[in-house]
Amino acid sequence: MFQADGAEAQAEAAEPAEEACPELVPIETKRGAEEDGEGSSGPGAKIPVTIITGYLGAGKTTLLNYILTEQHSKRIAVILNEFGEGSAVEKALAVSQDGELYEEWLELRNGCLCCSVKDNGLRAIENLMQKKGKFDYILLETTGLADPGAVASMFWVDAELGSDIYLDGIVSVVDSKYGLKHLTEERADGAVNEATRQVALADLIILNKTDLALEEDLNRLRMTIRSINGLGRILETQRSRVDLRAVLDLHAFDALSGISLQNKMLRVATAQPHLDHSIVTVTFEVPGNAQEESLNVFIQNLLWEKTVRSKAGQCMEVIRLKGLVSLRDKPHQVIVQGVHELYDLEETPVSWASNSARTNRLVFIGRNLDKEVLQQLFATTVLEA
Ligand SMILES: Nc1nc2c(ncn2[C@@H]2O[C@H](COP(=O)(O)OP(=O)(O)OP(=O)(O)O)[C@@H](O)[C@H]2O)c(=O)[nH]1
């Protein structure tokens, strides 16, 4: 896992010195933990965290309630992050297998996960973890105005540090009636609006309230969502009723997802922006072997230094990055994952069929992305001669 120095310093600064990374023990690699029997089952099993995001009123709570009351074999704990007036608490509900509901209030310093993510987020989860054994899945609902990238980064880093939890996926609920309005709203400061960020980062997009939208509006919304995020799965629902297998256990951030990523990436196309400076998906493929050090520099220039510019001279801004690459000395495909300033390279279980099959396919979701520039830069600076 790689993060910019600044980000690390910021994260450390957010935590009081004596509480830095409480109860977390560094491990060498995730693979090591799996070999130690801390895989998907057993007493040492890590608990998945699914982030549920979506704009105000899209149907997040409806989705949570649906998941909690549906038949499944999981004991799910929920963390709700309320931004409400004077709310300085975070409410955690846990539902046992037989549907019995109990409630616990976790006191947080300011009740807002988004403001001081590092601190409060981990504290809440750690409190929950003391109940380990009582639940085996965590759903975290962000507020409608949250940037899920910040929340996701926190859990992603935490998993790497040997925590008992791992980030499983990001689910974004979109309102079919007002979604297009939310996605196309321009912010006065020129920043990417929250609704778009939530869609850009999602592994699963739930297009909810389809009963309220006209077919032609729905079509435009589908196309806009697809152009923003060409990778995420889109499901259409009413009252957030979805097949739970599509929501839980996505493993979107681990090497296992590399197995399904290849097929998914074949279907991704580079999109035309629906607005100037809007978020789009861009993808390219370049055959050959990549050099690991050069690949790191390429990604860091994009995510950390932000020095890569489009032909029009605009700074490219990447929100999400996924790819499968061929590194010279690695027999298996390597998955590249990036969220904001964090990224990771990890070998998947999938080996290359032959030397001639070795290739690099990358998908970027972000703003001002210029496919030709990215592809050219990759081919000339990352590939071995
Ligand atoms: N007609 C219709 N109403 C829905 C549907 N899904 C949810 N609702 C209603 O829409 C309203 C908002 O749903 P919530 O689940 O509270 O939305 P939310 O995203 O949690 O809202 P915030 O927490 O305020 O951001 C509620 O009154 C729901 O009953 C749907 O598919 N169709």
Coordinates of N, CA, C and O and ligand atoms in Angstrom, one line a residue, residues 55-62 141 144 208-212 237-240, ligand 1:
Y55 N -26.6 10.1 -2.4 CA -27.0 11.5 -2.1 C -28.2 11.5 -1.1 O -28.9 10.5 -0.9
L56 N -28.5 12.7 -0.6 CA -29.6 12.8 0.4 C -30.9 12.2 -0.2 O -31.3 12.6 -1.3
G57 N -31.5 11.3 0.6 CA -32.8 10.8 0.2 C -32.8 9.8 -0.8 O -33.9 9.3 -1.3
A58 N -31.7 9.3 -1.3 CA -31.6 8.3 -2.4 C -32.2 7.0 -2.0 O -32.7 6.2 -2.9
G59 N -32.1 6.6 -0.7 CA -32.6 5.3 -0.3 C -31.6 4.4 0.4 O -31.7 3.2 0.5
K60 N -30.6 5.1 1.1 CA -29.5 4.4 1.8 C -30.1 3.7 3.0 O -29.9 2.5 3.3
T61 N -30.9 4.4 3.8 CA -31.5 3.8 5.0 C -32.5 2.7 4.6 O -32.5 1.6 5.3
T62 N -33.2 2.9 3.6 CA -34.1 1.9 3.1 C -33.3 0.6 2.7 O -33.7 -0.5 3.0
E141 N -23.0 3.4 6.8 CA -23.8 4.4 6.0 C -23.2 5.7 6.2 O -23.1 6.3 7.3
G144 N -25.4 11.8 3.3 CA -25.6 12.0 1.9 C -24.6 13.0 1.3 O -24.4 13.0 0.1
N208 N -32.0 3.6 -7.5 CA -33.3 3.3 -6.8 C -34.4 4.2 -7.1 O -34.2 5.2 -7.8
K209 N -35.6 3.9 -6.7 CA -36.8 4.7 -6.9 C -37.1 4.7 -8.4 O -37.5 5.8 -8.9
T210 N -37.0 3.6 -9.1 CA -37.2 3.6 -10.5 C -38.7 3.8 -10.8 O -39.1 4.2 -11.9
D211 N -39.6 3.6 -9.8 CA -41.0 3.8 -9.9 C -41.3 5.3 -10.1 O -42.4 5.6 -10.6
L212 N -40.4 6.2 -9.7 CA -40.7 7.6 -9.8 C -40.2 8.3 -11.0 O -40.4 9.5 -11.3
T237 N -33.5 -0.7 -8.9 CA -34.4 -1.2 -7.8 C -35.5 -0.2 -7.4 O -35.5 1.0 -7.8
Q238 N -36.5 -0.8 -6.7 CA -37.5 0.0 -6.0 C -37.4 -0.4 -4.5 O -37.2 -1.5 -4.2
R239 N -37.5 0.6 -3.7 CA -37.3 0.4 -2.2 C -36.0 -0.3 -1.9 O -36.0 -1.1 -1.0
S240 N -35.0 -0.1 -2.7 CA -33.7 -0.6 -2.5 C -33.6 -2.1 -2.4 O -32.8 -2.7 -1.7
Ligands
LIG1 N1 -41.3 5.9 -4.3 C1 -40.2 5.4 -3.7 N2 -39.8 5.8 -2.5 C2 -38.7 5.3 -1.9 C3 -38.0 4.3 -2.6 N3 -36.9 4.0 -1.8 C4 -37.0 4.8 -0.7 N4 -38.1 5.6 -0.8 C5 -38.5 6.6 0.2 O1 -37.6 7.7 0.0 C6 -37.4 8.4 1.3 C7 -35.9 8.5 1.5 O2 -35.3 7.2 1.7 P1 -34.1 6.9 2.7 O3 -33.9 5.5 2.7 O4 -34.4 7.5 4.0 O5 -33.0 7.7 2.0 P2 -31.5 8.1 2.6 O6 -30.6 8.0 1.4 O7 -31.2 7.2 3.7 O8 -31.8 9.6 3.0 P3 -30.8 10.5 3.9 O9 -30.4 9.7 5.1 O10 -31.7 11.6 4.3 O11 -29.7 10.9 3.1 C8 -38.1 7.5 2.3 O12 -39.4 8.1 2.6 C9 -38.3 6.2 1.6 O13 -39.4 5.5 2.1 C10 -38.5 3.8 -3.9 O14 -37.9 3.0 -4.5 N5 -39.6 4.4 -4.4

